[in-house]
XYZ file of C-alpha atoms in Angstrom:
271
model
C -40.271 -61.170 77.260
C -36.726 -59.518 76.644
C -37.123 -58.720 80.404
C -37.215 -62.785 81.555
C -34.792 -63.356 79.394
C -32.386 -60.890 80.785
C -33.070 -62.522 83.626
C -32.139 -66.138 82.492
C -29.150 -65.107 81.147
C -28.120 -63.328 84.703
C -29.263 -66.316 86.690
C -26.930 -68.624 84.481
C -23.997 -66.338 85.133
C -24.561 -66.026 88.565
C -25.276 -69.549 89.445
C -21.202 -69.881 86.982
C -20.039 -67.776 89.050
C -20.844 -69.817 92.645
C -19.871 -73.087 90.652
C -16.099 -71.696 90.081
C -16.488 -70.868 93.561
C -17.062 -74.012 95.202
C -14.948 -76.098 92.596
C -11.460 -75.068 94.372
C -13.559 -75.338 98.129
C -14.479 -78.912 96.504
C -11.338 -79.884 95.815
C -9.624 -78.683 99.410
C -12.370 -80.832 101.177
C -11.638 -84.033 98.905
C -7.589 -83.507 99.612
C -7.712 -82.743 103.515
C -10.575 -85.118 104.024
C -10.736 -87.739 101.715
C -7.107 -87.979 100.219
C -7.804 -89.846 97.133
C -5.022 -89.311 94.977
C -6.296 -90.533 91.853
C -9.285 -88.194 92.714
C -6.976 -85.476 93.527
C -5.244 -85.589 89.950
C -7.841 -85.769 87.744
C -9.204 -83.624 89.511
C -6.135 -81.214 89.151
C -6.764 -80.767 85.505
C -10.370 -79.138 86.204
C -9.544 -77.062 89.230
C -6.190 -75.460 88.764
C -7.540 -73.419 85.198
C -10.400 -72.610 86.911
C -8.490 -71.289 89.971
C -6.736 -69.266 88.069
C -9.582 -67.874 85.833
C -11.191 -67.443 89.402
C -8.019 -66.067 90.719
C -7.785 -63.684 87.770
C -10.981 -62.305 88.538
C -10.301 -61.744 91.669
C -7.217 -60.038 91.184
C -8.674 -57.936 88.022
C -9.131 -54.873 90.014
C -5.658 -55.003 91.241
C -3.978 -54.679 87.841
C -6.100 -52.839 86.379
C -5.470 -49.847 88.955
C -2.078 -50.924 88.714
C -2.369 -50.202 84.811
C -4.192 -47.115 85.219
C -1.116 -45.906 87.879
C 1.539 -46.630 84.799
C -0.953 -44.884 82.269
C -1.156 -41.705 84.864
C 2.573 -41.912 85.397
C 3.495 -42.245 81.905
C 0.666 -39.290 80.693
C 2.553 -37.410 83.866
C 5.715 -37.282 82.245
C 4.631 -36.651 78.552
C 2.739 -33.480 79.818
C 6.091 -32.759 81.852
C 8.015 -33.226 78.918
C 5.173 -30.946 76.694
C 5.398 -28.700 79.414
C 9.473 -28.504 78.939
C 9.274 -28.404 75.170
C 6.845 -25.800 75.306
C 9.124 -23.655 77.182
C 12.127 -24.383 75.178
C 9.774 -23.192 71.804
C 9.328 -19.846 73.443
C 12.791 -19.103 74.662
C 13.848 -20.335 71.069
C 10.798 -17.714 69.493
C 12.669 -14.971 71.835
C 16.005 -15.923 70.827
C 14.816 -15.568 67.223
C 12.976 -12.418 67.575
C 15.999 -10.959 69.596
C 17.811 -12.405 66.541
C 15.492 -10.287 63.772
C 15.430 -7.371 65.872
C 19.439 -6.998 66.008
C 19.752 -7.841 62.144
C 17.110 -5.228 61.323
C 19.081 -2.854 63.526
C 22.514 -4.089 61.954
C 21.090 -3.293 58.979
C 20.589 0.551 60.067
C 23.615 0.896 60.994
C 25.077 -0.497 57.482
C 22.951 1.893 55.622
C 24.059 4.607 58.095
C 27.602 3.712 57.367
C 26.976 3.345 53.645
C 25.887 7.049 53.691
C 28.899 8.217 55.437
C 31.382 6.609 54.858
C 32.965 8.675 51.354
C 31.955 11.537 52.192
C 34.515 14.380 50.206
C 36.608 16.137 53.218
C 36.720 19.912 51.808
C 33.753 21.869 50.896
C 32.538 25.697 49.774
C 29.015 27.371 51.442
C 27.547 28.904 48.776
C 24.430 30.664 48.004
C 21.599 30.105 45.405
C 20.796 33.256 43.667
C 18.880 31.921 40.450
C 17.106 28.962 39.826
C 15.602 27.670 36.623
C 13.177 24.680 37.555
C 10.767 24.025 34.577
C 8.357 20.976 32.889
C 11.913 19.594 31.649
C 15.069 21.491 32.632
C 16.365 21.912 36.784
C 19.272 24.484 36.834
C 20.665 27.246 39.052
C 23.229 28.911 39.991
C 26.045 29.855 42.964
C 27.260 32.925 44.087
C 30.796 31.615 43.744
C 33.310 30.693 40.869
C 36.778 29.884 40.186
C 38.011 32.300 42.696
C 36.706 30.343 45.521
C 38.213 26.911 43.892
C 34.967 25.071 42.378
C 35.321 23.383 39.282
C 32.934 21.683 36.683
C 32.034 18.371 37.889
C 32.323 19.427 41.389
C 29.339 17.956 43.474
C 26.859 20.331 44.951
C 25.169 18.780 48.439
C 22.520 20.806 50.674
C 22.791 22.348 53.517
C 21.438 18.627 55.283
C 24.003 16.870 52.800
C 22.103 15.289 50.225
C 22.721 15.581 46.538
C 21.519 18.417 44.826
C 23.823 18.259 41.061
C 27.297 18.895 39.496
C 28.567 21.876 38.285
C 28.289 21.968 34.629
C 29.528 25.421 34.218
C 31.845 28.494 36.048
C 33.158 31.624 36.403
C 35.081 33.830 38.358
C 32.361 34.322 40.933
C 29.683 31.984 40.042
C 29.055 28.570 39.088
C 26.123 26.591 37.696
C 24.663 23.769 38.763
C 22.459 20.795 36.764
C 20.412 19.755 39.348
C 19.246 15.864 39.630
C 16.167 16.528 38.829
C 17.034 17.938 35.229
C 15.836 15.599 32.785
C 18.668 15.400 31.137
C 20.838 13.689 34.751
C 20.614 10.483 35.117
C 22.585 9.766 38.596
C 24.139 6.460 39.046
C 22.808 5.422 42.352
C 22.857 2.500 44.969
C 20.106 0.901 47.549
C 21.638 1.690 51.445
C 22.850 -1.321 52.788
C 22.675 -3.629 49.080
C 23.969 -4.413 45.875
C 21.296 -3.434 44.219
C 21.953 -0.180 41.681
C 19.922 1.617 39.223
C 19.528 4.878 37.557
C 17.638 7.859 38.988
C 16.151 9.688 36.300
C 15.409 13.024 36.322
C 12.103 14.339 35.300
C 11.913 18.564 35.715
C 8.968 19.573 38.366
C 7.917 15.666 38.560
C 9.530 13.769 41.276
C 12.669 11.395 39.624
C 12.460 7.776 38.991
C 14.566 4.976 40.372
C 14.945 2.478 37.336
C 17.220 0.227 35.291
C 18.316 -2.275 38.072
C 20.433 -4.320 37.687
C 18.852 -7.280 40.471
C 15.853 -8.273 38.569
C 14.506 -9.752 41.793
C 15.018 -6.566 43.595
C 11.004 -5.104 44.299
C 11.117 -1.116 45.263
C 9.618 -0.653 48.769
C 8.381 2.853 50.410
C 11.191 4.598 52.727
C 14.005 2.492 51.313
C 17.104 5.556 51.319
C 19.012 5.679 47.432
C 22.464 7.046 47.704
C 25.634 7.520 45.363
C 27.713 5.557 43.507
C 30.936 6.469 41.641
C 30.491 3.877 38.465
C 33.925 5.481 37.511
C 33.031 9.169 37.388
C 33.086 11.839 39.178
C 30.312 11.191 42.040
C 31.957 9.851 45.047
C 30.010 7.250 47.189
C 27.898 7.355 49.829
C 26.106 10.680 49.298
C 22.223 10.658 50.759
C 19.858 11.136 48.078
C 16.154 10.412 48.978
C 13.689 7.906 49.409
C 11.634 5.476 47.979
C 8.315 7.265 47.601
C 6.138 4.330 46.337
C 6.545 1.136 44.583
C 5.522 1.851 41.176
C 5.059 -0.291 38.664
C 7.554 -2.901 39.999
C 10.461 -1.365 36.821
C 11.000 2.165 38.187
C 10.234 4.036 41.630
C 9.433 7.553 42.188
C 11.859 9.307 44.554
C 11.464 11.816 47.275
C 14.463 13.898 47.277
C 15.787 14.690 50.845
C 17.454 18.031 49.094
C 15.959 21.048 48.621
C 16.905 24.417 46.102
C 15.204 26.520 47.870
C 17.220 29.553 49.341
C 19.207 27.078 51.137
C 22.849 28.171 51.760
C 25.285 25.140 49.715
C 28.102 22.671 50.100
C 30.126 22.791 47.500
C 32.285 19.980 47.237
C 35.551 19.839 45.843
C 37.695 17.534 44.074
């Protein structure tokens, strides 16, 4: 059944189809042969819309591959423009990357400088011959005094430059020192290449603690290098002392001093 009936229905367009045909063939013969005008214009109303619907047919194909070129050419050049973008997006991604890379190593240099640049200009080796390192207390003590020029409050470096303590007492030919690590120093210190300053806080054999900031939104992070700051006394600025050894608890950081007491030959610096 549904096949006769698809049948019908194509029959009825076909047999359309040769009617809109003959129509405009029809209306040629009638105005070469048989020039009726009257004919002819009554006519005219039937034949011309159906010469164009015809002629629109016809010419379907035409403009449709004609759309199809515009659609290719126009896809062409949004894929050439994509293309373009897409290259512009990485050269901009390198120019930003080159961009983090030279801040990161601008900031390296800053901190570098930051160390440096106070640095005290005279200094006295000296030798450690007793140290008093305990649960609570960090002392010990030089093999030279007064007589060599040191004075109390005079900074005491190791032999790689980093803070070790002041002197807090002298003699003639010896001098000793409170060591940073003494729990009762608390060193006025600065992050490398910020604003950011704290306290470190000594605590005997335990490693110190970086605390008290004053940049509440300042978050201690591993390998991050503390150095000095004057705050008025007698500390110059700049001096190396250690690293961030952990986070902590977010309020204070424990330190890795780059000094050591060992048997280490001194700096002494003077004022």
């Amino acid at each position: 059944m549904n096949t006769k009936t698809n049948s019908s229905k194509l029959a009825k367009k076909v047999q359309a189809g040769i009617a809109a045909c003959l129509v405009p063939i029809f209306f040629l013969y009638i105005l070469i042969d048989k020039p009726d005008y009257k004919i002819i214009d009554s006519m005219s109303n039937v034949v011309v819309p159906v010469a164009r619907v015809v002629g629109d047919i016809i010419t379907w194909p035409v403009r449709a591959i004609k759309k199809l070129n515009e659609n290719m050419t126009i896809r062409s050049g949004i894929r050439s423009e994509n293309r373009e973008l897409r290259k512009r997006l990485d050269e901009l991604t390198a120019q930003q990357t080159s961009c983090i890379s030279l801040a990161a190593e601008n900031q390296r240099l800053e901190q570098t400088l930051d160390i440096v640049r106070s640095q005290p200009k005279h200094a006295v080796l000296s030798r450690i011959i007793y140290e008093n390192s305990s649960f609570s207390s960090n002392t010990f003590t030089l093999d030279k005094g007064e007589n060599s020029g040191i004075k109390i409050n005079n900074i005491v470096l190791s032999k790689n430059g980093f803070l070790l303590g002041t002197i807090i007492n002298v003699g003639p030919n010896w001098a000793k020192v409170r060591g940073i690590r003494d729990t009762s120093a608390n060193t006025p210190v600065r992050v490398a290449g910020s604003d950011v300053l704290g306290f470190l806080h000594g605590r005997g054999n335990a490693k110190p603690v970086f605390e008290l900031f004053n940049d509440q939104e300042f978050t201690p992070t591993k390998g991050v290098m503390l150095i000095s700051v004057s705050a008025g006394g007698n500390l110059p600025d700049g001096i190396p002392i250690g690293r961030i050894a952990n986070a902590g608890d977010g309020k204070s950081a424990p330190v890795n001093l780059g000094a050591k007491t060992a048997s280490e030959a001194m700096v002494l610096i003077k004022k």
